[in-house]
Amino acid sequence: MSEDGIFARIIRGELDADVLHQDDYVTAFRDVAPQAPVHVLIVPNEAIPSVAHVEGRHEPVLGRMISVARRIAEAEGIAEDGYRLIVNTGRDAGQEVDHLHVHLIGGRPLGPMLAHPDGGTDPA
Ligand code: AMP
C-alpha cells in the first residue's frame, strides 16, 4: 500500500473531500459516488491495505472505526432507522481502493444483504 493512494492523500488534506471527522486514528469522509442518501467512508490514518493485512496491533484503530461509524450514523440522523457497515476485502468482494475502509450506508431501506451476481441464490 503506497502512502500516495487516494485515501492517504485525503487524510493528509492534499485531495478534496467532504471530511466529517478526523482524529489520531481515523478519518471519515463522504463517498464521492454515494449508493444511498448517507454514504460515508471511515478509514484508518495508517494505510492498512485491507482486512487481510490486519495485525493485532491494529485492534485499537479497528475499534475506533466502528465507534466513529456509530457516532456519524447518529449525527446523520440514521441511527434510529438503521444502517449497514460494509468492508469489502479483495477481488471477489470488489474492493477497489487498497486502503482499508468501512462503508457506512443508510438513509433508505437497503434491501437484501447481498445481490447474487446472476440473481439467484447459492445452494443451501
Ligand atoms: P471499495 O469498492 O470497497 O474499495 O470502495 C471504494 C469506494 O471509494 C467507492 O465507493 C468509491 O466511490 C470511493 N471513492 C473513490 N475515490 C474517492 C474519493 N476521491 N473520495 C471519496 N470516495 C472515493
XYZ file of N, CA, C and O and ligand atoms in Angstrom:
519
model
N 0.856 -1.207 0.000
C 0.000 0.000 0.000
C 0.876 1.236 0.000
O 1.715 1.423 0.867
N 0.687 2.059 -0.977
C 1.510 3.260 -1.051
C 0.896 4.367 -0.208
O -0.319 4.475 -0.058
N 1.762 5.215 0.307
C 1.300 6.374 1.072
C 0.771 7.449 0.122
O 0.393 8.522 0.554
N 0.814 7.177 -1.178
C 0.324 8.140 -2.159
C -1.037 7.740 -2.702
O -1.507 8.303 -3.689
N -1.685 6.751 -2.102
C -3.016 6.349 -2.534
C -4.017 7.482 -2.318
O -3.755 8.441 -1.590
N -5.180 7.331 -2.979
C -6.225 8.368 -2.915
C -6.596 8.692 -1.470
O -6.660 9.858 -1.076
N -6.839 7.653 -0.677
C -7.303 7.907 0.690
C -6.187 8.511 1.542
O -6.449 9.374 2.389
N -4.941 8.084 1.319
C -3.825 8.671 2.070
C -3.740 10.175 1.775
O -3.466 10.984 2.673
N -4.003 10.534 0.530
C -3.922 11.955 0.169
C -5.090 12.744 0.777
O -4.926 13.903 1.178
N -6.263 12.124 0.865
C -7.400 12.788 1.531
C -7.071 12.989 3.013
O -7.296 14.070 3.578
N -6.529 11.960 3.639
C -6.187 12.035 5.067
C -5.212 13.179 5.328
O -5.334 13.910 6.310
N -4.280 13.356 4.422
C -3.276 14.424 4.599
C -3.790 15.790 4.151
O -3.071 16.793 4.260
N -5.024 15.841 3.641
C -5.599 17.114 3.216
C -5.094 17.582 1.869
O -5.273 18.744 1.498
N -4.496 16.660 1.107
C -3.944 17.030 -0.206
C -4.961 16.890 -1.330
O -4.755 17.412 -2.423
N -6.025 16.141 -1.052
C -7.060 15.903 -2.059
C -8.394 16.303 -1.438
O -8.656 15.979 -0.274
N -9.217 17.016 -2.206
C -10.504 17.499 -1.714
C -11.436 16.355 -1.334
O -11.556 15.382 -2.082
N -12.085 16.481 -0.199
C -13.099 15.515 0.213
C -13.967 16.200 1.263
O -13.544 17.181 1.886
N -15.184 15.679 1.426
C -16.090 16.202 2.445
C -15.817 15.444 3.745
O -16.441 14.418 4.030
N -14.844 15.935 4.497
C -14.388 15.240 5.703
C -15.330 15.563 6.865
O -15.567 16.739 7.177
N -15.854 14.525 7.498
C -16.797 14.687 8.613
C -16.112 14.544 9.958
O -16.623 15.025 10.971
N -14.982 13.834 9.964
C -14.338 13.535 11.245
C -12.874 13.179 10.991
O -12.564 12.492 10.012
N -12.006 13.646 11.872
C -10.620 13.168 11.851
C -10.079 13.194 13.268
O -10.276 14.160 14.014
N -9.404 12.107 13.643
C -8.735 12.061 14.945
C -7.390 11.366 14.759
O -6.932 11.180 13.623
N -6.771 10.972 15.860
C -5.432 10.374 15.762
C -5.421 9.053 15.009
O -4.390 8.645 14.467
N -6.562 8.362 14.988
C -6.621 7.020 14.405
C -7.286 6.966 13.036
O -6.899 6.189 12.177
N -8.369 7.725 12.856
C -9.198 7.529 11.665
C -9.635 8.855 11.053
O -9.629 9.907 11.711
N -10.034 8.748 9.785
C -10.620 9.881 9.065
C -11.900 9.373 8.415
O -11.945 8.230 7.930
N -12.949 10.204 8.412
C -14.218 9.828 7.789
C -14.629 10.917 6.813
O -14.565 12.115 7.136
N -15.040 10.498 5.620
C -15.444 11.464 4.593
C -16.533 10.849 3.732
O -16.678 9.617 3.674
N -17.304 11.710 3.067
C -18.402 11.211 2.238
C -17.858 10.536 0.982
O -16.897 11.031 0.373
N -18.496 9.410 0.611
C -18.124 8.713 -0.620
C -18.447 9.610 -1.813
O -19.500 10.248 -1.866
N -17.553 9.654 -2.779
C -17.715 10.521 -3.936
C -18.833 10.024 -4.868
O -19.366 10.800 -5.654
N -19.189 8.746 -4.750
C -20.254 8.170 -5.592
C -21.252 7.456 -4.682
O -21.286 6.221 -4.617
N -22.071 8.240 -3.944
C -22.908 7.642 -2.891
C -23.928 6.643 -3.423
O -24.554 6.869 -4.444
N -24.060 5.534 -2.697
C -25.024 4.482 -3.045
C -26.330 4.623 -2.265
O -27.240 3.815 -2.431
N -26.413 5.634 -1.411
C -27.597 5.856 -0.574
C -27.512 7.298 -0.076
O -26.464 7.944 -0.215
N -28.598 7.830 0.512
C -28.568 9.218 0.981
C -27.395 9.501 1.929
O -26.830 10.591 1.905
N -27.050 8.540 2.761
C -25.842 8.662 3.595
C -24.861 7.580 3.161
O -25.188 6.386 3.169
N -23.689 7.977 2.734
C -22.637 7.020 2.359
C -21.302 7.652 2.739
O -20.794 8.548 2.061
N -20.777 7.176 3.846
C -19.547 7.739 4.422
C -18.510 6.618 4.498
O -18.855 5.456 4.771
N -17.262 6.964 4.259
C -16.158 6.012 4.399
C -15.371 6.360 5.654
O -15.032 7.532 5.861
N -15.108 5.348 6.471
C -14.295 5.537 7.667
C -13.002 4.758 7.436
O -13.043 3.538 7.200
N -11.876 5.443 7.463
C -10.608 4.814 7.078
C -9.564 5.044 8.167
O -9.547 6.096 8.814
N -8.670 4.076 8.353
C -7.564 4.291 9.299
C -6.574 5.280 8.705
O -6.341 5.276 7.485
N -5.997 6.116 9.538
C -4.984 7.047 9.039
C -3.748 6.288 8.544
O -3.088 6.726 7.601
N -3.461 5.154 9.188
C -2.381 4.295 8.691
C -2.900 3.530 7.481
O -4.016 2.999 7.499
N -2.088 3.465 6.445
C -2.554 2.884 5.185
C -2.507 1.358 5.205
O -1.727 0.719 4.494
N -3.402 0.754 5.998
C -3.548 -0.707 6.007
C -4.303 -1.075 4.720
O -5.380 -0.538 4.473
N -3.772 -1.960 3.873
C -4.424 -2.199 2.579
C -5.819 -2.816 2.677
O -6.706 -2.453 1.907
N -6.021 -3.767 3.598
C -7.330 -4.442 3.680
C -7.394 -5.226 4.976
O -6.398 -5.332 5.708
N -8.557 -5.833 5.222
C -8.699 -6.700 6.403
C -7.646 -7.805 6.375
O -7.151 -8.229 7.421
N -7.283 -8.243 5.170
C -6.306 -9.327 5.037
C -4.923 -8.930 5.555
O -4.063 -9.792 5.721
N -4.719 -7.647 5.798
C -3.420 -7.176 6.284
C -3.476 -6.716 7.745
O -2.518 -6.132 8.251
N -4.611 -6.958 8.389
C -4.775 -6.505 9.776
C -3.928 -7.349 10.722
O -3.854 -8.572 10.588
N -3.294 -6.688 11.666
C -2.500 -7.364 12.691
C -3.055 -6.984 14.065
O -3.831 -6.030 14.183
N -2.622 -7.726 15.067
C -3.088 -7.477 16.430
C -2.903 -6.021 16.856
O -3.752 -5.446 17.537
N -1.811 -5.422 16.433
C -1.535 -4.039 16.857
C -2.549 -3.039 16.287
O -2.620 -1.899 16.742
N -3.338 -3.475 15.304
C -4.333 -2.576 14.710
C -5.656 -2.558 15.482
O -6.564 -1.803 15.116
N -5.781 -3.387 16.493
C -7.085 -3.507 17.159
C -7.629 -2.174 17.678
O -8.823 -1.900 17.527
N -6.805 -1.300 18.249
C -7.375 -0.012 18.690
C -7.973 0.795 17.536
O -9.051 1.386 17.676
N -7.307 0.822 16.397
C -7.834 1.607 15.276
C -9.102 0.964 14.716
O -10.045 1.658 14.324
N -9.165 -0.373 14.722
C -10.370 -1.046 14.218
C -11.561 -0.727 15.108
O -12.669 -0.465 14.616
N -11.346 -0.718 16.403
C -12.417 -0.344 17.330
C -12.858 1.089 17.112
O -14.056 1.400 17.120
N -11.901 1.972 16.877
C -12.231 3.380 16.640
C -13.069 3.531 15.371
O -14.004 4.341 15.314
N -12.759 2.745 14.347
C -13.529 2.834 13.094
C -15.012 2.556 13.348
O -15.892 3.257 12.834
N -15.286 1.549 14.162
C -16.686 1.199 14.426
C -17.349 2.250 15.307
O -18.496 2.645 15.073
N -16.644 2.738 16.303
C -17.309 3.709 17.183
C -17.514 5.042 16.464
O -18.519 5.726 16.696
N -16.608 5.408 15.571
C -16.823 6.629 14.771
C -17.999 6.412 13.818
O -18.817 7.319 13.610
N -18.120 5.220 13.255
C -19.278 4.925 12.386
C -20.574 5.134 13.166
O -21.525 5.753 12.672
N -20.609 4.640 14.384
C -21.815 4.807 15.218
C -22.112 6.282 15.444
O -23.253 6.734 15.311
N -21.085 7.048 15.771
C -21.305 8.477 16.048
C -21.752 9.229 14.797
O -22.622 10.098 14.872
N -21.191 8.904 13.658
C -21.603 9.580 12.422
C -23.038 9.183 12.065
O -23.833 10.027 11.641
N -23.382 7.919 12.258
C -24.761 7.490 11.993
C -25.738 8.311 12.841
O -26.790 8.757 12.353
N -25.386 8.545 14.077
C -26.253 9.360 14.940
C -26.307 10.798 14.431
O -27.385 11.389 14.320
N -25.159 11.351 14.102
C -25.105 12.748 13.643
C -25.860 12.936 12.324
O -26.438 14.004 12.081
N -25.868 11.903 11.498
C -26.542 11.979 10.189
C -28.031 11.665 10.304
O -28.754 11.717 9.306
N -28.482 11.277 11.503
C -29.907 11.040 11.733
C -30.422 9.707 11.219
O -31.618 9.542 10.975
N -29.525 8.713 11.067
C -29.968 7.412 10.541
C -29.884 6.303 11.589
O -30.175 5.143 11.289
N -29.496 6.662 12.806
C -29.269 5.626 13.818
C -30.559 4.887 14.169
O -30.567 3.668 14.358
N -31.649 5.642 14.238
C -32.897 5.009 14.671
C -33.428 4.026 13.627
O -33.843 2.910 13.946
N -33.401 4.424 12.364
C -33.937 3.549 11.308
C -32.964 2.440 10.922
O -33.375 1.420 10.372
N -31.688 2.648 11.168
C -30.706 1.596 10.906
C -29.825 1.900 9.710
O -30.116 2.782 8.899
N -28.774 1.145 9.626
C -27.774 1.388 8.582
C -26.948 0.124 8.399
O -27.110 -0.861 9.145
N -26.072 0.142 7.411
C -25.249 -1.034 7.121
C -23.779 -0.607 7.076
O -23.461 0.443 6.511
N -22.935 -1.429 7.667
C -21.485 -1.246 7.559
C -20.940 -2.343 6.652
O -21.259 -3.517 6.855
N -20.151 -1.955 5.669
C -19.608 -2.915 4.697
C -18.097 -2.730 4.627
O -17.609 -1.602 4.550
N -17.380 -3.848 4.649
C -15.920 -3.813 4.476
C -15.566 -4.792 3.358
O -15.504 -6.004 3.577
N -15.400 -4.291 2.159
C -15.017 -5.148 1.039
C -13.551 -5.523 1.184
O -12.709 -4.680 1.503
N -13.267 -6.792 0.917
C -11.901 -7.290 1.076
C -11.530 -8.160 -0.123
O -12.085 -9.247 -0.293
N -10.654 -7.643 -0.945
C -10.139 -8.442 -2.059
C -11.040 -8.481 -3.277
O -12.080 -7.821 -3.351
N -10.623 -9.293 -4.238
C -11.209 -9.296 -5.577
C -12.680 -9.711 -5.598
O -13.517 -9.038 -6.192
N -13.019 -10.839 -4.967
C -14.407 -11.311 -5.027
C -15.373 -10.311 -4.393
O -16.545 -10.261 -4.769
N -14.883 -9.539 -3.431
C -15.744 -8.547 -2.774
C -15.796 -7.241 -3.547
O -16.545 -6.329 -3.201
N -14.972 -7.126 -4.586
C -14.973 -5.915 -5.401
C -14.265 -4.743 -4.760
O -14.581 -3.587 -5.048
N -13.305 -5.025 -3.884
C -12.550 -3.911 -3.273
C -11.785 -3.156 -4.364
O -11.004 -3.750 -5.115
N -12.043 -1.859 -4.439
C -11.420 -1.034 -5.486
C -10.245 -0.221 -4.965
O -9.303 0.044 -5.711
N -10.340 0.218 -3.731
C -9.285 1.056 -3.155
C -8.548 0.256 -2.092
O -9.153 -0.203 -1.112
N -7.248 0.084 -2.293
C -6.442 -0.747 -1.393
C -5.988 0.033 -0.173
O -4.784 0.188 0.091
N -6.961 0.567 0.528
C -6.736 1.225 1.820
C -7.982 0.884 2.622
O -9.084 1.312 2.255
N -7.805 0.083 3.657
C -8.939 -0.406 4.445
C -9.981 0.685 4.686
O -9.619 1.824 5.003
N -11.250 0.361 4.508
C -12.309 1.340 4.765
C -13.606 0.628 5.112
O -13.896 -0.435 4.574
N -14.358 1.242 6.012
C -15.716 0.802 6.333
C -16.669 1.742 5.612
O -16.565 2.968 5.751
N -17.574 1.164 4.817
C -18.655 1.964 4.243
C -19.776 2.054 5.283
O -20.237 1.024 5.777
N -20.221 3.261 5.590
C -21.413 3.478 6.416
C -22.512 3.938 5.455
O -22.382 4.985 4.810
N -23.553 3.101 5.338
C -24.582 3.347 4.316
C -25.954 3.329 4.975
O -26.272 2.420 5.746
N -26.779 4.323 4.659
C -28.125 4.346 5.215
C -28.920 5.510 4.666
O -28.504 6.187 3.716
N -30.097 5.714 5.273
C -30.965 6.805 4.844
C -32.115 6.336 3.969
O -32.937 7.155 3.534
N -32.153 5.038 3.691
C -33.281 4.430 2.973
C -33.244 2.932 3.282
O -32.193 2.413 3.714
N -34.378 2.212 3.054
C -34.314 0.749 3.223
C -33.268 0.190 2.254
O -33.272 0.534 1.069
N -32.385 -0.659 2.752
C -31.232 -1.086 1.959
C -31.432 -2.411 1.232
O -30.556 -2.847 0.493
N -32.563 -3.054 1.439
C -32.823 -4.288 0.699
C -32.014 -5.444 1.240
O -31.415 -5.358 2.308
N -31.984 -6.545 0.456
C -31.289 -7.736 0.938
C -29.803 -7.467 1.140
O -29.236 -6.584 0.489
N -29.198 -8.253 2.004
C -27.806 -8.002 2.356
C -26.900 -8.134 1.138
O -25.973 -7.355 0.955
N -27.160 -9.130 0.286
C -26.304 -9.382 -0.867
C -27.147 -9.524 -2.125
O -28.218 -10.114 -2.091
N -26.622 -9.011 -3.228
C -27.219 -9.277 -4.528
C -26.390 -10.370 -5.188
O -25.188 -10.219 -5.373
N -27.038 -11.491 -5.530
C -26.295 -12.562 -6.193
C -26.011 -12.134 -7.626
O -26.885 -11.569 -8.287
N -24.801 -12.400 -8.142
C -24.461 -11.903 -9.479
C -25.448 -12.326 -10.560
O -25.726 -11.566 -11.481
N -26.013 -13.546 -10.473
C -26.953 -13.973 -11.508
C -28.402 -13.908 -11.035
O -29.301 -14.451 -11.662
N -28.619 -13.197 -9.945
C -29.975 -13.013 -9.431
C -30.517 -14.185 -8.643
O -31.595 -14.119 -8.068
N -29.770 -15.296 -8.588
C -30.239 -16.480 -7.875
C -29.716 -16.535 -6.450
O -29.368 -15.505 -5.869
N -29.711 -17.729 -5.913
C -29.159 -17.926 -4.573
C -28.172 -19.102 -4.636
O -28.200 -19.890 -5.588
N -27.344 -19.201 -3.635
C -26.422 -20.325 -3.577
C -27.148 -21.543 -3.004
O -28.090 -21.402 -2.231
N -26.702 -22.749 -3.371
C -27.324 -23.945 -2.796
C -27.155 -23.954 -1.278
O -26.112 -23.521 -0.793
N -28.204 -24.449 -0.600
C -28.141 -24.495 0.863
C -27.085 -25.499 1.304
O -26.811 -26.450 0.598
P -14.459 -0.352 -2.364
O -15.079 -0.867 -3.634
O -14.999 -1.012 -1.132
O -12.944 -0.365 -2.436
O -14.925 1.158 -2.253
C -14.171 2.251 -2.662
C -15.060 3.469 -2.521
O -14.247 4.626 -2.591
C -16.112 3.588 -3.622
O -17.413 3.608 -3.043
C -15.759 4.923 -4.297
O -16.896 5.632 -4.711
C -14.992 5.629 -3.194
N -14.065 6.649 -3.631
C -13.105 6.522 -4.604
N -12.413 7.674 -4.724
C -12.945 8.539 -3.809
C -12.657 9.885 -3.450
N -11.694 10.581 -4.050
N -13.403 10.468 -2.474
C -14.384 9.778 -1.866
N -14.694 8.493 -2.155
C -13.994 7.888 -3.122
